[in-house]
């Protein structure tokens, strides 16, 4: 059954109020502009009915926690109008914070990525 078929079945079911269907998971090594630091990140993309105008939602395997944050940082916005945009924004939400810390002179660490227990 295709993703669109699953979405249709769920939309037609009167007992389903809201749903998200996992459509893709990607594993990446990030380029953050440092020769020796290439953190690994996984992104899950869901098609959801939660926000009709932005049906593609992402979840990240890790949250960023550089010396510039007081707590692990998760993206404020995670829903977008296309799968492509959701993937791009998931990457940017992570790399922008890491690049800022590197730009401020901090030494990179694997500890900058904190496992997302909800992933």
XYZ file of N, CA, C and O in Angstrom:
476
model
N 0.853 -1.171 0.000
C 0.000 0.000 0.000
C 0.901 1.237 0.000
O 1.830 1.325 0.786
N 0.630 2.197 -0.850
C 1.437 3.415 -0.918
C 1.078 4.351 0.240
O 0.037 4.193 0.892
N 1.921 5.338 0.458
C 1.655 6.335 1.501
C 0.330 7.036 1.234
O -0.478 7.224 2.143
N 0.075 7.393 -0.019
C -1.180 8.073 -0.353
C -2.389 7.187 -0.067
O -3.434 7.673 0.374
N -2.247 5.880 -0.305
C -3.330 4.951 0.010
C -3.592 4.909 1.511
O -4.741 4.919 1.955
N -2.524 4.860 2.292
C -2.662 4.836 3.758
C -3.319 6.126 4.237
O -4.234 6.108 5.063
N -2.868 7.255 3.701
C -3.453 8.551 4.068
C -4.943 8.564 3.747
O -5.768 8.990 4.558
N -5.311 8.076 2.559
C -6.719 8.054 2.162
C -7.535 7.185 3.113
O -8.618 7.586 3.556
N -7.046 5.985 3.442
C -7.759 5.086 4.358
C -7.973 5.755 5.710
O -9.065 5.705 6.283
N -6.952 6.419 6.208
C -7.072 7.068 7.517
C -8.007 8.271 7.475
O -8.781 8.489 8.411
N -7.942 9.051 6.389
C -8.841 10.203 6.255
C -10.299 9.770 6.194
O -11.186 10.452 6.693
N -10.551 8.647 5.551
C -11.920 8.143 5.384
C -12.466 7.455 6.635
O -13.664 7.215 6.726
N -11.629 7.148 7.598
C -12.046 6.432 8.797
C -12.574 7.427 9.829
O -11.825 8.252 10.346
N -13.842 7.350 10.130
C -14.474 8.304 11.050
C -13.964 8.176 12.483
O -14.188 9.060 13.301
N -13.292 7.081 12.790
C -12.771 6.886 14.141
C -11.366 7.457 14.332
O -10.820 7.412 15.431
N -10.791 8.008 13.268
C -9.459 8.608 13.337
C -9.611 10.125 13.316
O -10.126 10.684 12.353
N -9.174 10.760 14.377
C -9.274 12.215 14.479
C -8.097 12.910 13.793
O -8.267 13.885 13.068
N -6.902 12.418 14.027
C -5.687 13.017 13.483
C -4.662 11.904 13.318
O -4.674 10.931 14.068
N -3.749 12.028 12.342
C -2.747 10.990 12.144
C -1.478 11.553 11.527
O -1.479 12.633 10.945
N -0.417 10.796 11.667
C 0.855 11.045 11.004
C 1.354 9.720 10.463
O 1.312 8.715 11.174
N 1.820 9.714 9.225
C 2.342 8.509 8.599
C 3.820 8.743 8.297
O 4.168 9.707 7.607
N 4.679 7.863 8.826
C 6.107 7.952 8.540
C 6.318 7.646 7.062
O 5.939 6.586 6.581
N 6.901 8.616 6.334
C 7.114 8.385 4.907
C 8.594 8.211 4.554
O 8.906 7.671 3.500
N 9.483 8.642 5.448
C 10.902 8.524 5.129
C 11.744 8.750 6.370
O 11.403 9.537 7.240
N 12.869 8.035 6.419
C 13.888 8.296 7.432
C 15.212 8.389 6.696
O 15.524 7.544 5.862
N 15.978 9.435 6.973
C 17.278 9.624 6.336
C 18.364 9.715 7.405
O 18.113 10.190 8.517
N 19.544 9.240 7.047
C 20.711 9.288 7.929
C 21.765 10.121 7.221
O 22.089 9.871 6.053
N 22.312 11.111 7.915
C 23.224 12.069 7.304
C 24.498 12.231 8.115
O 24.471 12.104 9.342
N 25.591 12.559 7.439
C 26.784 13.100 8.080
C 26.805 14.561 7.668
O 26.773 14.876 6.472
N 26.829 15.445 8.638
C 26.686 16.873 8.357
C 28.021 17.548 8.072
O 29.037 17.241 8.692
N 27.979 18.497 7.155
C 29.120 19.350 6.868
C 28.870 20.672 7.585
O 28.012 21.454 7.178
N 29.609 20.888 8.671
C 29.424 22.108 9.461
C 30.622 23.051 9.326
O 30.784 23.969 10.116
N 31.462 22.793 8.317
C 32.587 23.676 8.062
C 33.803 23.404 8.931
O 34.637 24.289 9.113
N 33.914 22.212 9.474
C 35.060 21.839 10.299
C 35.649 20.558 9.725
O 34.923 19.602 9.463
N 36.971 20.531 9.530
C 37.618 19.389 8.874
C 37.450 18.066 9.613
O 37.402 17.012 8.992
N 37.363 18.091 10.933
C 37.355 16.855 11.713
C 36.029 16.571 12.416
O 35.930 15.584 13.132
N 35.051 17.414 12.231
C 33.777 17.252 12.940
C 32.646 17.151 11.928
O 32.301 18.124 11.247
N 32.088 15.947 11.802
C 30.987 15.674 10.873
C 29.923 14.880 11.623
O 29.854 13.650 11.507
N 29.104 15.567 12.418
C 28.125 14.854 13.241
C 27.089 14.101 12.403
O 26.735 14.525 11.307
N 26.625 12.989 12.965
C 25.595 12.182 12.321
C 24.229 12.612 12.833
O 24.056 12.860 14.030
N 23.273 12.691 11.934
C 21.913 13.077 12.271
C 20.947 12.211 11.469
O 21.198 11.915 10.307
N 19.868 11.811 12.105
C 18.789 11.116 11.401
C 17.558 12.018 11.444
O 17.323 12.706 12.437
N 16.803 11.986 10.362
C 15.580 12.780 10.264
C 14.446 11.863 9.833
O 14.589 11.112 8.859
N 13.333 11.914 10.557
C 12.126 11.202 10.153
C 11.152 12.230 9.592
O 10.956 13.299 10.187
N 10.538 11.889 8.471
C 9.546 12.758 7.841
C 8.192 12.056 7.900
O 8.073 10.893 7.513
N 7.195 12.781 8.383
C 5.831 12.268 8.488
C 4.909 13.102 7.624
O 5.115 14.308 7.475
N 3.886 12.469 7.090
C 2.779 13.198 6.463
C 1.663 13.188 7.498
O 1.301 12.133 8.024
N 1.140 14.367 7.797
C 0.238 14.517 8.930
C -0.977 15.356 8.566
O -0.944 16.156 7.646
N -2.041 15.173 9.342
C -3.229 16.010 9.182
C -3.309 17.092 10.257
O -4.264 17.845 10.288
N -2.310 17.156 11.119
C -2.356 18.090 12.246
C -2.481 19.545 11.788
O -3.275 20.308 12.327
N -1.689 19.933 10.785
C -1.723 21.298 10.254
C -1.909 21.171 8.742
O -0.952 20.917 8.014
N -3.140 21.333 8.245
C -3.441 21.052 6.826
C -2.558 21.780 5.808
O -2.209 21.214 4.785
N -2.183 23.034 6.062
C -1.377 23.788 5.099
C 0.085 23.350 5.073
O 0.808 23.665 4.132
N 0.522 22.680 6.123
C 1.910 22.213 6.208
C 1.917 20.744 6.652
O 2.216 20.440 7.808
N 1.592 19.837 5.733
C 1.391 18.438 6.109
C 2.656 17.622 6.349
O 2.569 16.483 6.800
N 3.841 18.178 6.055
C 5.074 17.406 6.235
C 5.785 17.864 7.508
O 6.139 19.030 7.654
N 5.987 16.926 8.409
C 6.531 17.203 9.731
C 7.830 16.409 9.894
O 7.910 15.269 9.462
N 8.848 17.012 10.525
C 10.079 16.267 10.762
C 10.360 16.109 12.248
O 9.924 16.907 13.066
N 11.089 15.036 12.550
C 11.640 14.808 13.883
C 13.125 14.545 13.707
O 13.535 13.886 12.743
N 13.925 15.044 14.638
C 15.370 14.878 14.588
C 15.828 13.866 15.626
O 15.286 13.821 16.737
N 16.845 13.091 15.288
C 17.379 12.089 16.214
C 18.101 12.732 17.390
O 18.220 12.122 18.452
N 18.580 13.958 17.189
C 19.347 14.643 18.227
C 18.965 16.125 18.279
O 18.590 16.707 17.266
N 19.097 16.688 19.475
C 18.943 18.124 19.668
C 20.332 18.712 19.904
O 21.221 18.035 20.433
N 20.520 19.949 19.519
C 21.818 20.604 19.643
C 21.959 21.237 21.028
O 21.041 21.893 21.520
N 23.132 21.029 21.622
C 23.423 21.592 22.948
C 24.892 22.004 22.976
O 25.740 21.307 23.502
N 25.185 23.146 22.366
C 26.549 23.671 22.335
C 26.788 24.513 23.588
O 25.847 24.790 24.338
N 28.016 24.956 23.814
C 28.282 25.829 24.965
C 27.508 27.153 24.917
O 27.428 27.860 25.921
N 26.896 27.456 23.792
C 26.142 28.701 23.654
C 24.689 28.562 24.120
O 23.991 29.562 24.200
N 24.232 27.326 24.420
C 22.866 27.109 24.886
C 22.871 26.759 26.375
O 23.841 26.208 26.881
N 21.744 27.053 27.018
C 21.592 26.661 28.427
C 20.871 25.323 28.548
O 20.818 24.743 29.623
N 20.302 24.847 27.436
C 19.592 23.567 27.406
C 19.597 23.071 25.963
O 19.801 23.857 25.030
N 19.383 21.766 25.746
C 19.299 21.258 24.372
C 18.227 22.007 23.578
O 17.140 22.269 24.083
N 18.561 22.337 22.350
C 17.692 23.158 21.504
C 16.989 22.291 20.469
O 17.629 21.567 19.710
N 15.667 22.369 20.463
C 14.902 21.700 19.419
C 14.234 22.772 18.564
O 13.919 23.853 19.055
N 14.024 22.508 17.282
C 13.457 23.525 16.397
C 12.060 23.974 16.841
O 11.244 23.147 17.257
N 11.805 25.257 16.738
C 10.496 25.799 17.107
C 9.433 25.397 16.087
O 8.286 25.141 16.444
N 9.827 25.316 14.838
C 8.886 24.946 13.768
C 9.358 23.653 13.120
O 10.529 23.533 12.748
N 8.449 22.701 12.960
C 8.819 21.409 12.375
C 7.882 20.967 11.249
O 8.052 19.878 10.720
N 6.902 21.773 10.879
C 5.944 21.409 9.826
C 6.093 22.347 8.633
O 6.162 23.566 8.804
N 6.097 21.745 7.428
C 6.306 22.507 6.198
C 5.402 21.996 5.088
O 4.813 20.937 5.199
N 5.332 22.751 4.007
C 4.433 22.435 2.910
C 4.900 21.329 1.989
O 4.107 20.768 1.250
N 6.201 21.002 2.029
C 6.717 19.933 1.179
C 7.709 19.083 1.968
O 8.307 19.544 2.950
N 7.881 17.863 1.510
C 8.854 16.970 2.135
C 10.258 17.550 1.998
O 11.053 17.529 2.941
N 10.552 18.075 0.837
C 11.877 18.664 0.584
C 12.189 19.783 1.579
O 13.274 19.838 2.151
N 11.224 20.667 1.780
C 11.430 21.784 2.704
C 11.601 21.280 4.144
O 12.426 21.806 4.895
N 10.843 20.270 4.531
C 10.964 19.712 5.883
C 12.367 19.150 6.109
O 12.981 19.390 7.152
N 12.895 18.416 5.121
C 14.249 17.864 5.242
C 15.277 18.988 5.325
O 16.159 18.987 6.197
N 15.167 19.968 4.436
C 16.124 21.080 4.425
C 16.109 21.849 5.744
O 17.159 22.217 6.276
N 14.918 22.087 6.282
C 14.816 22.832 7.535
C 15.319 22.019 8.729
O 15.872 22.574 9.673
N 15.128 20.710 8.695
C 15.676 19.858 9.750
C 17.187 19.931 9.790
O 17.796 20.024 10.858
N 17.799 19.900 8.611
C 19.256 20.018 8.515
C 19.708 21.399 8.985
O 20.612 21.527 9.813
N 19.060 22.444 8.471
C 19.449 23.816 8.805
C 19.287 24.114 10.297
O 20.110 24.828 10.879
N 18.254 23.559 10.913
C 18.032 23.804 12.346
C 19.196 23.283 13.179
O 19.534 23.852 14.219
N 19.812 22.223 12.716
C 20.943 21.638 13.434
C 22.252 22.325 13.068
O 23.006 22.750 13.943
N 22.521 22.445 11.776
C 23.820 22.972 11.355
C 24.009 24.449 11.701
O 25.120 24.862 12.015
N 22.948 25.238 11.680
C 23.102 26.672 11.970
C 23.590 26.909 13.396
O 24.440 27.774 13.630
N 23.098 26.128 14.335
C 23.504 26.287 15.743
C 24.948 25.811 15.935
O 25.742 26.454 16.623
N 25.283 24.686 15.309
C 26.660 24.175 15.412
C 27.640 25.146 14.767
O 28.692 25.460 15.342
N 27.299 25.666 13.591
C 28.178 26.615 12.906
C 28.367 27.886 13.725
O 29.463 28.461 13.747
N 27.327 28.335 14.403
C 27.441 29.531 15.256
C 28.423 29.280 16.398
O 29.240 30.146 16.724
N 28.358 28.111 17.002
C 29.276 27.785 18.103
C 30.714 27.679 17.600
O 31.650 28.178 18.247
N 30.890 27.041 16.447
C 32.230 26.963 15.865
C 32.749 28.351 15.523
O 33.922 28.665 15.770
N 31.875 29.193 14.967
C 32.251 30.567 14.618
C 32.627 31.403 15.828
O 33.413 32.341 15.724
N 32.082 31.051 16.981
C 32.401 31.763 18.222
C 33.676 31.226 18.865
O 34.074 31.682 19.935
N 34.303 30.223 18.223
C 35.581 29.721 18.704
C 35.519 28.498 19.606
O 36.535 28.082 20.154
N 34.350 27.898 19.762
C 34.229 26.718 20.612
C 34.791 25.485 19.900
O 34.656 25.349 18.682
N 35.416 24.603 20.665
C 35.948 23.351 20.131
C 34.804 22.357 19.992
O 34.075 22.117 20.957
N 34.628 21.773 18.804
C 33.496 20.861 18.599
C 33.598 19.608 19.468
O 34.690 19.152 19.795
N 32.417 19.080 19.806
C 32.350 17.887 20.648
C 31.151 17.035 20.237
O 30.094 17.575 19.890
N 31.310 15.708 20.336
C 30.171 14.817 20.080
C 29.048 15.086 21.068
O 27.891 14.808 20.800
N 29.384 15.641 22.222
C 28.383 15.955 23.251
C 27.455 17.095 22.854
O 26.485 17.365 23.548
N 27.765 17.764 21.754
C 26.902 18.848 21.286
C 25.573 18.320 20.747
O 24.639 19.088 20.580
N 25.497 17.044 20.439
C 24.251 16.450 19.977
C 23.722 15.528 21.063
O 24.359 14.550 21.446
N 22.548 15.873 21.570
C 21.909 15.124 22.648
C 20.787 14.289 22.041
O 19.914 14.820 21.338
N 20.804 13.005 22.337
C 19.807 12.093 21.767
C 18.392 12.543 22.104
O 18.087 12.864 23.250
N 17.533 12.577 21.100
C 16.124 12.896 21.268
C 15.412 11.609 21.701
O 15.266 10.684 20.904
N 14.992 11.544 22.927
C 14.372 10.339 23.469
C 13.029 10.028 22.803
O 12.537 8.906 22.897
N 12.432 10.986 22.106
C 11.154 10.783 21.429
C 11.322 10.242 20.010
O 10.344 9.943 19.341
N 12.546 10.141 19.527
C 12.815 9.754 18.132
C 12.548 8.279 17.907
O 12.978 7.404 18.543
